[in-house]
Backbone as CSV, one residue per row, in Angstrom:
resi,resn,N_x,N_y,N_z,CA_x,CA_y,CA_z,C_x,C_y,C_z
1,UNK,20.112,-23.969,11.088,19.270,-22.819,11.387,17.907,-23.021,10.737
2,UNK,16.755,-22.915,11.605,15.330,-23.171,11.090,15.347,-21.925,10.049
3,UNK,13.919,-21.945,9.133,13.666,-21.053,8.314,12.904,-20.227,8.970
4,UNK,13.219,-18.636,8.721,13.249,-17.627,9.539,11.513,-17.078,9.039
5,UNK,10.506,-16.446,9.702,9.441,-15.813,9.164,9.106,-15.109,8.418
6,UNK,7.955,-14.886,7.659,7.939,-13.631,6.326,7.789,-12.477,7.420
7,UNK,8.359,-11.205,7.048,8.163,-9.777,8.140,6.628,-9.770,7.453
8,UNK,5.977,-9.453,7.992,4.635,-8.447,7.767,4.738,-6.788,7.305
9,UNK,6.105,-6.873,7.894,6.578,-5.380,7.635,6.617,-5.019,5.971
10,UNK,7.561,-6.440,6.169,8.274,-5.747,4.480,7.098,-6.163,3.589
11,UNK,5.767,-6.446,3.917,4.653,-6.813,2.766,3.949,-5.397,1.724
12,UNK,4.069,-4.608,2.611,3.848,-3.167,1.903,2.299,-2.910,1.510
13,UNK,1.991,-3.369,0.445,0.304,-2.750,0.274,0.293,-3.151,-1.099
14,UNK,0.892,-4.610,-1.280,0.833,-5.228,-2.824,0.962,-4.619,-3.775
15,UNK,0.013,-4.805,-4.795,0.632,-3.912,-6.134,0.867,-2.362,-6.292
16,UNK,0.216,-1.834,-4.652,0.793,-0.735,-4.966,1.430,0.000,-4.562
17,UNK,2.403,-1.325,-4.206,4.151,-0.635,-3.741,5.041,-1.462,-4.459
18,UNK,5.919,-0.116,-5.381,6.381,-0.270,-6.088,7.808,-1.638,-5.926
19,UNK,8.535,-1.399,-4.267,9.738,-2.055,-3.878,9.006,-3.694,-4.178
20,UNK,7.721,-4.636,-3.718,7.639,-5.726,-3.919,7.559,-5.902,-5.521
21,UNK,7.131,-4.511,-6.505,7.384,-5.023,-8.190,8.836,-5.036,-8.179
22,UNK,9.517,-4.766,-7.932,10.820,-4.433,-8.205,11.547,-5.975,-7.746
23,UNK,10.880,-6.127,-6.364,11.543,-7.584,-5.913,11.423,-8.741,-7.058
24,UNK,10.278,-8.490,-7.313,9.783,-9.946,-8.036,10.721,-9.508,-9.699
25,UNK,10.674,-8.227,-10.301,11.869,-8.053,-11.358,12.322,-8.502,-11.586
26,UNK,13.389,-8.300,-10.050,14.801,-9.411,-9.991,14.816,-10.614,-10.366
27,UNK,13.815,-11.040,-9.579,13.407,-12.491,-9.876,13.171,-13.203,-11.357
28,UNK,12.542,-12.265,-12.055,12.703,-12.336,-13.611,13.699,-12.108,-14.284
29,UNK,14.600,-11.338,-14.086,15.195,-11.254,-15.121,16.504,-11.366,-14.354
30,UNK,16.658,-11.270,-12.933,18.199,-11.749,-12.496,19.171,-10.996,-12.753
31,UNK,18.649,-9.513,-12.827,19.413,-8.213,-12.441,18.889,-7.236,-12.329
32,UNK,19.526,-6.803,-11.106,18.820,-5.138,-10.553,18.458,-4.359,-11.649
33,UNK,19.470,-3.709,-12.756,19.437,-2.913,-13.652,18.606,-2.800,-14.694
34,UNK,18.177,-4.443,-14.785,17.280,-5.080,-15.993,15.952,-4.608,-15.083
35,UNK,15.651,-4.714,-13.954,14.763,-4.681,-12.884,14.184,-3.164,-12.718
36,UNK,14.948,-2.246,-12.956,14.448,-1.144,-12.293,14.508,-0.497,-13.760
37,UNK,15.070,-1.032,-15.570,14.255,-0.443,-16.548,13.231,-0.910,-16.729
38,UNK,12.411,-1.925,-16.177,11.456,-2.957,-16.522,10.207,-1.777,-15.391
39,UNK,10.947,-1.685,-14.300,9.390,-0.887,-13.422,9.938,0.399,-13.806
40,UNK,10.690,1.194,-14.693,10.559,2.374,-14.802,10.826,3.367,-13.846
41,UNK,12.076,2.836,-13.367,12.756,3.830,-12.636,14.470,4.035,-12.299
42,UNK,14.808,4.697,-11.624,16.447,4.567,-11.856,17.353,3.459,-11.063
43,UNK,18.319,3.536,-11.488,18.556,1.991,-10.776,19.108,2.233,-8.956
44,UNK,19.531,3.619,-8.992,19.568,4.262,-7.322,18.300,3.600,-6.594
45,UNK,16.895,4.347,-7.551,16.002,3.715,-7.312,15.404,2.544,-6.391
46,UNK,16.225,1.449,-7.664,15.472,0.286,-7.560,16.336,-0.715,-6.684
47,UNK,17.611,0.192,-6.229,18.706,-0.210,-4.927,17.777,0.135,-3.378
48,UNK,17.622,1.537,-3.713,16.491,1.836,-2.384,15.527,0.632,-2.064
49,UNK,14.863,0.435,-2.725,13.350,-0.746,-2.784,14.066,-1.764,-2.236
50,UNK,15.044,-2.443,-2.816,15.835,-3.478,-2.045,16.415,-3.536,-0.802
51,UNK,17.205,-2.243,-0.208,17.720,-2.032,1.062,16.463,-1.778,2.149
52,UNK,15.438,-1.342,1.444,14.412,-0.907,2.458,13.732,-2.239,2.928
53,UNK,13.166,-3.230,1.918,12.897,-3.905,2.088,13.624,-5.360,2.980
54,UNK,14.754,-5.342,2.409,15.713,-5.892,3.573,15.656,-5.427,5.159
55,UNK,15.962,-4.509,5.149,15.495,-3.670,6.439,14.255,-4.388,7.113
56,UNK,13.088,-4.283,6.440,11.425,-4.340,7.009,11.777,-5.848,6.998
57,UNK,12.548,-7.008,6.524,12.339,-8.297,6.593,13.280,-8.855,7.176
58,UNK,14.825,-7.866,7.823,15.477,-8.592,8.943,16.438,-9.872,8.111
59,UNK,16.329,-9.908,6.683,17.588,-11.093,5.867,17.382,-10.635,4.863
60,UNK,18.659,-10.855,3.933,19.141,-10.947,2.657,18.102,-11.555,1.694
61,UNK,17.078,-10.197,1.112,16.173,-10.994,-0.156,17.352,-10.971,-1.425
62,UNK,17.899,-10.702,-1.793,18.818,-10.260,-2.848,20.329,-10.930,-2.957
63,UNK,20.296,-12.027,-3.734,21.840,-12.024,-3.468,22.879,-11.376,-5.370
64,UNK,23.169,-10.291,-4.744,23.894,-9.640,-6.116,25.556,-9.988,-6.366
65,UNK,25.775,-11.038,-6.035,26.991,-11.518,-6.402,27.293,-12.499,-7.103
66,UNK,26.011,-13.462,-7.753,26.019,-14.161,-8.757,26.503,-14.295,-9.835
67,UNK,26.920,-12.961,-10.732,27.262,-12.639,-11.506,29.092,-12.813,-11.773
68,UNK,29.167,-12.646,-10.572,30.723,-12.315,-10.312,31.721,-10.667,-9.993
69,UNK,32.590,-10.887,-10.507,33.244,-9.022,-10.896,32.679,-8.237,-11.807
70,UNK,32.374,-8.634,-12.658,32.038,-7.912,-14.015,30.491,-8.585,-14.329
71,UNK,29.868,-9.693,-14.059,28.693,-9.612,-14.420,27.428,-9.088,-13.791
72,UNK,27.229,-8.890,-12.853,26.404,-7.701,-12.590,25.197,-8.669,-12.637
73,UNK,24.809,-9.554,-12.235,23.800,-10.676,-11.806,23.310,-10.444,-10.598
74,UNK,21.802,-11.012,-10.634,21.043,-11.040,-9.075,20.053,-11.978,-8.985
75,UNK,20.188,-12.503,-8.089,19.123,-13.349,-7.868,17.994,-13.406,-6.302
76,UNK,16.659,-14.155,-6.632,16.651,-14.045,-4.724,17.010,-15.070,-3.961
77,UNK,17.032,-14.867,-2.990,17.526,-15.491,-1.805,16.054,-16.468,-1.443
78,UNK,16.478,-17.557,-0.997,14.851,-17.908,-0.396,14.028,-16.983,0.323
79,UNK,14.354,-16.307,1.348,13.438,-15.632,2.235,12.982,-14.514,1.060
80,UNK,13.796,-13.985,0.062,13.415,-13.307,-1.075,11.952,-13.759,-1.603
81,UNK,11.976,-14.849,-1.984,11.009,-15.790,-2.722,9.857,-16.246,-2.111
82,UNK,10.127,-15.924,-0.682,9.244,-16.530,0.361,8.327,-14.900,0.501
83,UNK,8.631,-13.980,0.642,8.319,-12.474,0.641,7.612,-12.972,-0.453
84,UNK,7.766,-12.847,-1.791,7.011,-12.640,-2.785,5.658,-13.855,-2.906
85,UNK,5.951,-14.915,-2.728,4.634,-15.884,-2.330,3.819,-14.814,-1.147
86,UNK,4.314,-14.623,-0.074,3.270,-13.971,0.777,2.925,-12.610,0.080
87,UNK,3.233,-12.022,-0.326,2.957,-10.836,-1.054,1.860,-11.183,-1.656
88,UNK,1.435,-12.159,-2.536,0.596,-12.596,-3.373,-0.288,-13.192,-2.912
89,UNK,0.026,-13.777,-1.614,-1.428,-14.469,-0.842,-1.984,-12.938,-0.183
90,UNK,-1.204,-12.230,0.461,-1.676,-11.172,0.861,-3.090,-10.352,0.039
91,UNK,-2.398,-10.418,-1.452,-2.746,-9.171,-1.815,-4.240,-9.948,-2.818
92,UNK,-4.481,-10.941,-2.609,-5.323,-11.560,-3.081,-6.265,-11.717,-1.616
93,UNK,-5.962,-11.883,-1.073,-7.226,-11.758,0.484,-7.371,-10.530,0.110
94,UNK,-7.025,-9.489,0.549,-7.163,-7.841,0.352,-8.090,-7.958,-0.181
95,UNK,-7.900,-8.139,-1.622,-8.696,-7.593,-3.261,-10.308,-8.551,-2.403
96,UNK,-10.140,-9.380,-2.161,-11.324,-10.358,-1.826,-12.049,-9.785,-0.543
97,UNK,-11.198,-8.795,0.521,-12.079,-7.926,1.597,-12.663,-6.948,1.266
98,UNK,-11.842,-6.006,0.313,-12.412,-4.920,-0.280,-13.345,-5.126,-1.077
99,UNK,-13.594,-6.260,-2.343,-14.960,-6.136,-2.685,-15.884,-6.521,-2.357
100,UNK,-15.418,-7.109,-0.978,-16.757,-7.469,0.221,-17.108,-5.747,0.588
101,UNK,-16.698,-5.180,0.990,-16.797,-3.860,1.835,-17.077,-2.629,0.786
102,UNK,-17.597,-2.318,0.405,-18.033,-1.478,-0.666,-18.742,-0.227,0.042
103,UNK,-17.998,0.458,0.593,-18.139,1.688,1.355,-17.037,2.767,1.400
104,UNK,-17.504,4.171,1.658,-16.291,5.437,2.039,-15.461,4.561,2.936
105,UNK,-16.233,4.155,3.647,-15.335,3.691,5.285,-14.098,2.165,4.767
106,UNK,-14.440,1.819,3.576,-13.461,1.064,3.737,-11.943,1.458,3.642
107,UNK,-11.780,3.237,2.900,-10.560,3.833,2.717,-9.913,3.431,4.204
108,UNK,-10.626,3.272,5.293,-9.742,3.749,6.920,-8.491,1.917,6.476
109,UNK,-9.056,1.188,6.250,-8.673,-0.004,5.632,-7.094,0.381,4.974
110,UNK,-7.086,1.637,4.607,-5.886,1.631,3.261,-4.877,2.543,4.599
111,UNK,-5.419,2.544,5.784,-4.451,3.739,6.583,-2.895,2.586,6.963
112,UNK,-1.659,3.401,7.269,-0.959,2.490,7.098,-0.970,2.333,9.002
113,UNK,-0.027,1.546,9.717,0.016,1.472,11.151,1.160,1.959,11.583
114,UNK,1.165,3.240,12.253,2.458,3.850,12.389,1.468,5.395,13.763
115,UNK,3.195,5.297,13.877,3.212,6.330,15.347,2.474,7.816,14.825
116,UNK,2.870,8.465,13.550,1.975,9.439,13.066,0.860,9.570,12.895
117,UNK,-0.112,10.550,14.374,-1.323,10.639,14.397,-2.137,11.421,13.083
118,UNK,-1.261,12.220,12.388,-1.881,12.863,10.918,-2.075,11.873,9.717
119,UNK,-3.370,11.461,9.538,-3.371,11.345,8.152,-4.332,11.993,7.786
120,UNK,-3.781,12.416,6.446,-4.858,13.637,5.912,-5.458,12.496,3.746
121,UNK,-6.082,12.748,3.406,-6.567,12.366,2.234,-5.690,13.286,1.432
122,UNK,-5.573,13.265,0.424,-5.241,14.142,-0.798,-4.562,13.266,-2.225
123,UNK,-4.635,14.197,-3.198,-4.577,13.845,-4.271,-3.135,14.744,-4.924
124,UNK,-2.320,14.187,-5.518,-0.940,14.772,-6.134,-1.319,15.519,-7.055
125,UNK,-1.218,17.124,-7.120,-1.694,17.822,-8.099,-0.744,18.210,-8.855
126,UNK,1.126,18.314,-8.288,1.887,18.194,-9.341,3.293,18.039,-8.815
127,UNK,4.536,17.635,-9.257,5.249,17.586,-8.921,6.797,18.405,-9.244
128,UNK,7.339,19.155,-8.530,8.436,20.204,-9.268,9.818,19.745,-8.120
129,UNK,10.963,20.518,-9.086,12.091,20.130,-8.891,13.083,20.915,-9.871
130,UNK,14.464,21.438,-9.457,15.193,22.192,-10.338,15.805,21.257,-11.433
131,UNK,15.035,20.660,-11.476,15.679,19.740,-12.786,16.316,18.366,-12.440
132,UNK,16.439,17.270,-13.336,16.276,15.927,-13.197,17.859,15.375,-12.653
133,UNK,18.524,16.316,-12.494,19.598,16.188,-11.631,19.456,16.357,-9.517
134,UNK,18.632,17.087,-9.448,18.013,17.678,-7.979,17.425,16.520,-7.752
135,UNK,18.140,16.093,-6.482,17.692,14.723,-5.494,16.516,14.862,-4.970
136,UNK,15.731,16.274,-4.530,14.570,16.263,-4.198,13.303,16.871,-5.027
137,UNK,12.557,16.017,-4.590,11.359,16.861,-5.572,10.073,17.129,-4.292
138,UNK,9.334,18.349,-4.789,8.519,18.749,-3.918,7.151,18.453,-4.645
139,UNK,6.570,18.179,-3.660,5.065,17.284,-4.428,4.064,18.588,-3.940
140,UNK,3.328,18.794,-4.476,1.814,19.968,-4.243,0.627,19.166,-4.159
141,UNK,0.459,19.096,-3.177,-0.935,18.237,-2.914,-2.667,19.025,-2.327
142,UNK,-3.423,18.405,-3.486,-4.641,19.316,-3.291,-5.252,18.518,-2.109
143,UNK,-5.674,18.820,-1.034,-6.637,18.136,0.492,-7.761,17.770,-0.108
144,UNK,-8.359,16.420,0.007,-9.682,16.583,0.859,-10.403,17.567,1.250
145,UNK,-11.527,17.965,0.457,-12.235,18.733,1.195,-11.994,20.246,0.401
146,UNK,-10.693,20.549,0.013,-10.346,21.908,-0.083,-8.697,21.987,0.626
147,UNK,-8.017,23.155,0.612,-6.346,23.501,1.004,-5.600,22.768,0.178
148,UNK,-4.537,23.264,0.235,-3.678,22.353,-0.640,-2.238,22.381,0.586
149,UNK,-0.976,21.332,0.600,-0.218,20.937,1.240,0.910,20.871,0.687
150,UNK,2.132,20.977,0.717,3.161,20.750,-0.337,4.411,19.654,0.769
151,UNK,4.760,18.653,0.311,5.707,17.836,1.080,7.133,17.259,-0.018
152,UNK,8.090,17.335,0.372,9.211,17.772,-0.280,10.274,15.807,0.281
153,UNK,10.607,14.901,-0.943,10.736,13.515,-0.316,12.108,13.921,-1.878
154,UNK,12.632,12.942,-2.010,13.629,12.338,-2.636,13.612,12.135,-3.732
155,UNK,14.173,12.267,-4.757,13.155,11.865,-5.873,13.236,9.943,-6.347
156,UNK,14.063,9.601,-5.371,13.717,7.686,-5.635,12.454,7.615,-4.877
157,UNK,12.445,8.175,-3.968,10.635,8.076,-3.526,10.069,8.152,-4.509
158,UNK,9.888,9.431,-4.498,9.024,9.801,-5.939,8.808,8.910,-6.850
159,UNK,9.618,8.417,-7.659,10.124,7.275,-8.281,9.055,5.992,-8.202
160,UNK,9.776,5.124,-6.626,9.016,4.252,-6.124,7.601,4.417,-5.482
161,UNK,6.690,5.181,-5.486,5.586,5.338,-5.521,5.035,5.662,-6.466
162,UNK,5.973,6.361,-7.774,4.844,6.124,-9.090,3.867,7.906,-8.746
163,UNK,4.576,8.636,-8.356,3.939,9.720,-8.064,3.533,10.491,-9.474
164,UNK,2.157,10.533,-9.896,1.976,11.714,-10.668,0.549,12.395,-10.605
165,UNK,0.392,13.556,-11.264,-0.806,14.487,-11.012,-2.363,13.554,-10.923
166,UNK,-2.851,14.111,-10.016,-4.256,12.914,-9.901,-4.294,11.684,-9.116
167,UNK,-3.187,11.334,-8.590,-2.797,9.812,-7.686,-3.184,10.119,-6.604
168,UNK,-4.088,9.908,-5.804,-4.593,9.617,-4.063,-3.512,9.209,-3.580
169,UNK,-3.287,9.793,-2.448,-2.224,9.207,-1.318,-2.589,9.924,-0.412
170,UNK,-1.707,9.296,0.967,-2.137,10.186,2.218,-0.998,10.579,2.505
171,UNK,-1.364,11.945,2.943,-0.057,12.891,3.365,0.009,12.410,5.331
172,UNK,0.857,12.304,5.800,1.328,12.191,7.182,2.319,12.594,7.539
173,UNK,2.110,12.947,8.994,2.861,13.857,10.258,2.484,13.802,11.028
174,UNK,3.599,14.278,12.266,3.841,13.566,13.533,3.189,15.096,14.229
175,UNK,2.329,14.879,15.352,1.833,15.878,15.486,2.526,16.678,16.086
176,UNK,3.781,16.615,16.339,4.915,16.854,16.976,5.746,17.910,16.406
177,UNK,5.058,17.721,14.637,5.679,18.562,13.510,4.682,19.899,13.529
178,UNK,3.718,19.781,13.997,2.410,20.761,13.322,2.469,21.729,14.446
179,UNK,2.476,23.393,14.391,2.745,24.674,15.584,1.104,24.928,15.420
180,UNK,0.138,24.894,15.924,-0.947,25.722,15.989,-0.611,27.108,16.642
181,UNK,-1.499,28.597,15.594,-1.886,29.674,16.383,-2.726,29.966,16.264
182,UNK,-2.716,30.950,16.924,-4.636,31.730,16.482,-4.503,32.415,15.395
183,UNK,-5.520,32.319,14.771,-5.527,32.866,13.199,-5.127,34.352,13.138
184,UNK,-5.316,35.051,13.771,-4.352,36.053,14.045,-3.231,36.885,14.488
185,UNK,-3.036,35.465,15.001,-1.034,35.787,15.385,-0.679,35.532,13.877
186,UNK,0.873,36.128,14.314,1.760,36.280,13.579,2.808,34.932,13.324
187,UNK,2.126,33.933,12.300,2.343,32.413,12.620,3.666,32.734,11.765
188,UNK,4.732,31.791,11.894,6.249,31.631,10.956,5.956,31.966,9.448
189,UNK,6.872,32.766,9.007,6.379,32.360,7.260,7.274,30.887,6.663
190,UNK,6.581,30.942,5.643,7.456,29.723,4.938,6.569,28.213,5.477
191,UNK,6.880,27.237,4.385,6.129,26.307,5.188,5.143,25.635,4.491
192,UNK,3.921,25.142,5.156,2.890,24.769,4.961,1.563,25.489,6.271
193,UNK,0.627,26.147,5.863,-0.029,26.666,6.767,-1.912,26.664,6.160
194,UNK,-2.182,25.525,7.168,-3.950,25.265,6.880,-4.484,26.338,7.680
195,UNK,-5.604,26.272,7.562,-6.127,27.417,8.332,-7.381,26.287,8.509
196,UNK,-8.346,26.605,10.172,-9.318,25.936,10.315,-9.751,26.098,11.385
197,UNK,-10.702,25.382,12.373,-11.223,25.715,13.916,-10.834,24.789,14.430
198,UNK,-10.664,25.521,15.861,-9.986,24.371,17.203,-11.338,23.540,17.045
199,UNK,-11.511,22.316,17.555,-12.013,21.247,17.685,-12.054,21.009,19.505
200,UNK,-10.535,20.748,19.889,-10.636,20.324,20.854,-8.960,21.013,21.759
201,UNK,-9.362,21.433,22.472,-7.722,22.121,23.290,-7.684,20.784,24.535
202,UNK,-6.205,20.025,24.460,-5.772,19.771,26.184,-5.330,20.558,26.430
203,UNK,-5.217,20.879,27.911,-4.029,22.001,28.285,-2.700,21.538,28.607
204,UNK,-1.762,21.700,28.825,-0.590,21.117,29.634,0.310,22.073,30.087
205,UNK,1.417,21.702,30.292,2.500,22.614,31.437,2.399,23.960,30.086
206,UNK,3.510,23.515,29.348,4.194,24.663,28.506,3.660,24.916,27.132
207,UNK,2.768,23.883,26.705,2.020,23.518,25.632,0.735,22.908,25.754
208,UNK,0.073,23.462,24.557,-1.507,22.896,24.499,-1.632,21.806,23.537
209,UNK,-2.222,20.513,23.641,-2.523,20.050,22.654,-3.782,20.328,21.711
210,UNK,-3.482,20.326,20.328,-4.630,20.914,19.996,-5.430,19.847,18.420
211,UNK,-6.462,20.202,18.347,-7.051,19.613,17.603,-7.981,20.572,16.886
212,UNK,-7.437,20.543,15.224,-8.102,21.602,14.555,-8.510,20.752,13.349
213,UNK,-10.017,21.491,12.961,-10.851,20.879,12.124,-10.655,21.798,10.603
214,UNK,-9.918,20.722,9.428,-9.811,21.788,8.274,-11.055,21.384,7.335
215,UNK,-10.468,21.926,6.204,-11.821,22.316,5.226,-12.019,20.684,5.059
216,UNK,-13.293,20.030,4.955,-13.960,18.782,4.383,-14.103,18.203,5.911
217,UNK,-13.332,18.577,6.923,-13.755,18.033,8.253,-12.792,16.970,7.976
218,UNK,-11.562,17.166,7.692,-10.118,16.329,8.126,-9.419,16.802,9.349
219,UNK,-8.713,16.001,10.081,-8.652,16.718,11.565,-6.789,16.537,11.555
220,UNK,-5.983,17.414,12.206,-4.838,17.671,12.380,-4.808,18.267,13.383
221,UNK,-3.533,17.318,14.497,-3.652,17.564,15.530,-1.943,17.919,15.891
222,UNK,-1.860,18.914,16.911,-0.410,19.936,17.029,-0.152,20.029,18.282
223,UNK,0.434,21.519,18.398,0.446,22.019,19.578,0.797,23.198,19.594
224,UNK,0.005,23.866,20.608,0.376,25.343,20.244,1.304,25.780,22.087
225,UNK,2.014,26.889,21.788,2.809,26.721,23.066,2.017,28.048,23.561
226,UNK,2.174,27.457,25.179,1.233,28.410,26.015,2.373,30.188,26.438
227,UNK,1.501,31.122,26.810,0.219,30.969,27.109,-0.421,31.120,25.325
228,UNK,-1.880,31.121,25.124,-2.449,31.217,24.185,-3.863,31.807,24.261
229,UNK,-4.587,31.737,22.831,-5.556,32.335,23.307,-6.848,31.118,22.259
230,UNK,-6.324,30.212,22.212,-7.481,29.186,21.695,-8.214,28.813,22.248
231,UNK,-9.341,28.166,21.581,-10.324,27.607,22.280,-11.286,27.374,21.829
232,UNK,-11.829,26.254,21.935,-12.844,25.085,20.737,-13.943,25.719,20.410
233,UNK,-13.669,26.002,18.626,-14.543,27.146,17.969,-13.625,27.971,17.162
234,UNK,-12.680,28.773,17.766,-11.826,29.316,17.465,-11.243,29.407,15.991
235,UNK,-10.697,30.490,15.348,-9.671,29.928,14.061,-9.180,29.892,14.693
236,UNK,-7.911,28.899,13.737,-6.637,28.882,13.920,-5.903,28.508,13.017
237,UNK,-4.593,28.878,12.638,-3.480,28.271,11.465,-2.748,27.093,12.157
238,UNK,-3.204,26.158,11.293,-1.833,25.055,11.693,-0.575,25.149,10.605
239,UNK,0.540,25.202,10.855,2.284,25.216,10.344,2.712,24.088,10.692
240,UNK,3.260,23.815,9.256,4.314,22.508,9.291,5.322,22.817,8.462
241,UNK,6.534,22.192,8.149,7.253,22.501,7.203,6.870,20.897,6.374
242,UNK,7.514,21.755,5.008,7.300,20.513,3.799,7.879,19.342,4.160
243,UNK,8.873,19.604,4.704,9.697,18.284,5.228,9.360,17.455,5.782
244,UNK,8.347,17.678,6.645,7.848,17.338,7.631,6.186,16.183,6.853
245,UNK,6.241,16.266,6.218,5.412,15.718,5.382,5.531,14.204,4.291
246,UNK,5.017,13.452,5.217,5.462,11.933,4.184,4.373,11.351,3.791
247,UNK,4.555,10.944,2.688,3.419,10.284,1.913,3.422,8.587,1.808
248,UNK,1.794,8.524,1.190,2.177,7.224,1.697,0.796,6.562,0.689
249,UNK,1.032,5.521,-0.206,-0.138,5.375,-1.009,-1.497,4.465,-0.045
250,UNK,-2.278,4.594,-0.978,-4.225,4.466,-0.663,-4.532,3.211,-0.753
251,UNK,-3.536,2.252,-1.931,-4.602,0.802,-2.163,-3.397,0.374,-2.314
């Protein structure tokens, strides 16, 4: 069997994704456990980073049976090792485009490539949870511009992104998630709810697509179900639920 390709997938955004520190861990010290006290996180954790990454690269970076029954050993796999060389050529071109590009506009650079037309800017203003037993934690995020957003992930996410107060990331959603109304209907309670002006209405059968401009001139795009009464200029509340909200780091 020839040697199989590095995914592009599983390359992530170099040092600042946490699953390729975690890979290379292993690689040091030749166990998960040793691996995920070394990046400072739990070892559920630092199992996630590994399965995900397997996933995005299609083979076995990890082989954890080295050890035996009782020793609890890991090592990588070539295609493991081969990930982490490209990781490092990667993330050294990067560093070498970006301080070519020394502009606002190079952030569009940090957007990730995915089916979710929302990305919004924001900064982690804090993070809560019923206590360090509760699998989820809900993040409060201040916008760009002004509003704040709240999106509710796992807490090994949490974890593996290194989430704390002041960290840039971009919040994303599927516009599929977001209900536009007119700022004076009677929008769902509960939730997440921006307030801002239509931008731009399509019409369609049973639903409008819509495009609303929030505070700093970040744009989030929905749908509001017909009939309605929008129309470019307009307020309007956009609703999402927290859930509905995934984050995703900047550099």
């Amino acid at each position: 069997m020839g040697k199989s390709l590095v995914s592009a997938a599983a390359l992530g955004h170099g040092p600042a994704d946490k699953r390729m520190e975690i890979l290379h861990l292993v690689g040091r010290h030749g166990s998960i456990s040793q691996a995920a006290r070394s990046a400072g996180v739990s070892y559920k954790a630092a199992w996630q980073a590994i399965h995900t990454l397997t996933n995005l690269a299609g083979e076995p970076l990890v082989d954890s049976s080295v050890g035996g029954a009782g020793g609890g050993g890991a090592r990588l796999t070539p295609a493991g090792e081969r990930l982490l060389a490209a990781a490092e050529q990667l993330d050294s071109a990067r560093r070498g485009v970006l301080a070519r590009v020394n502009g606002a506009e190079s952030a569009a650079l940090a957007g990730p490539r995915t089916s979710m037309r929302n990305h919004l800017r924001a900064v982690v203003e804090r993070l809560e949870s019923d206590g360090a037993r509760d699998p989820m934690v809900r993040v409060l995020l201040g916008l760009a511009g002004g509003g704040t957003l709240a999106s509710i992930i796992t807490r090994e996410s949490a974890e593996l992104l290194g989430l704390a107060a002041g960290l840039p990331v971009l919040a994303l959603c599927k516009a599929t998630a977001v209900r536009v109304h007119a700022a004076e209907a009677a929008a769902p309670m509960g939730g997440n709810r921006l307030p801002g002006r239509v931008l731009r209405v399509s019409r369609g059968v049973q639903r409008d697509e819509v495009v609303v401009t929030l505070a700093g001139d970040q744009q989030l795009v929905g749908f509001a179900a017909r009939p309605n009464r929008l129309r470019a200029g307009s307020r309007a509340d956009a609703v999402l639920d927290d859930s509905a909200v995934v984050l995703a780091l900047t550099s």
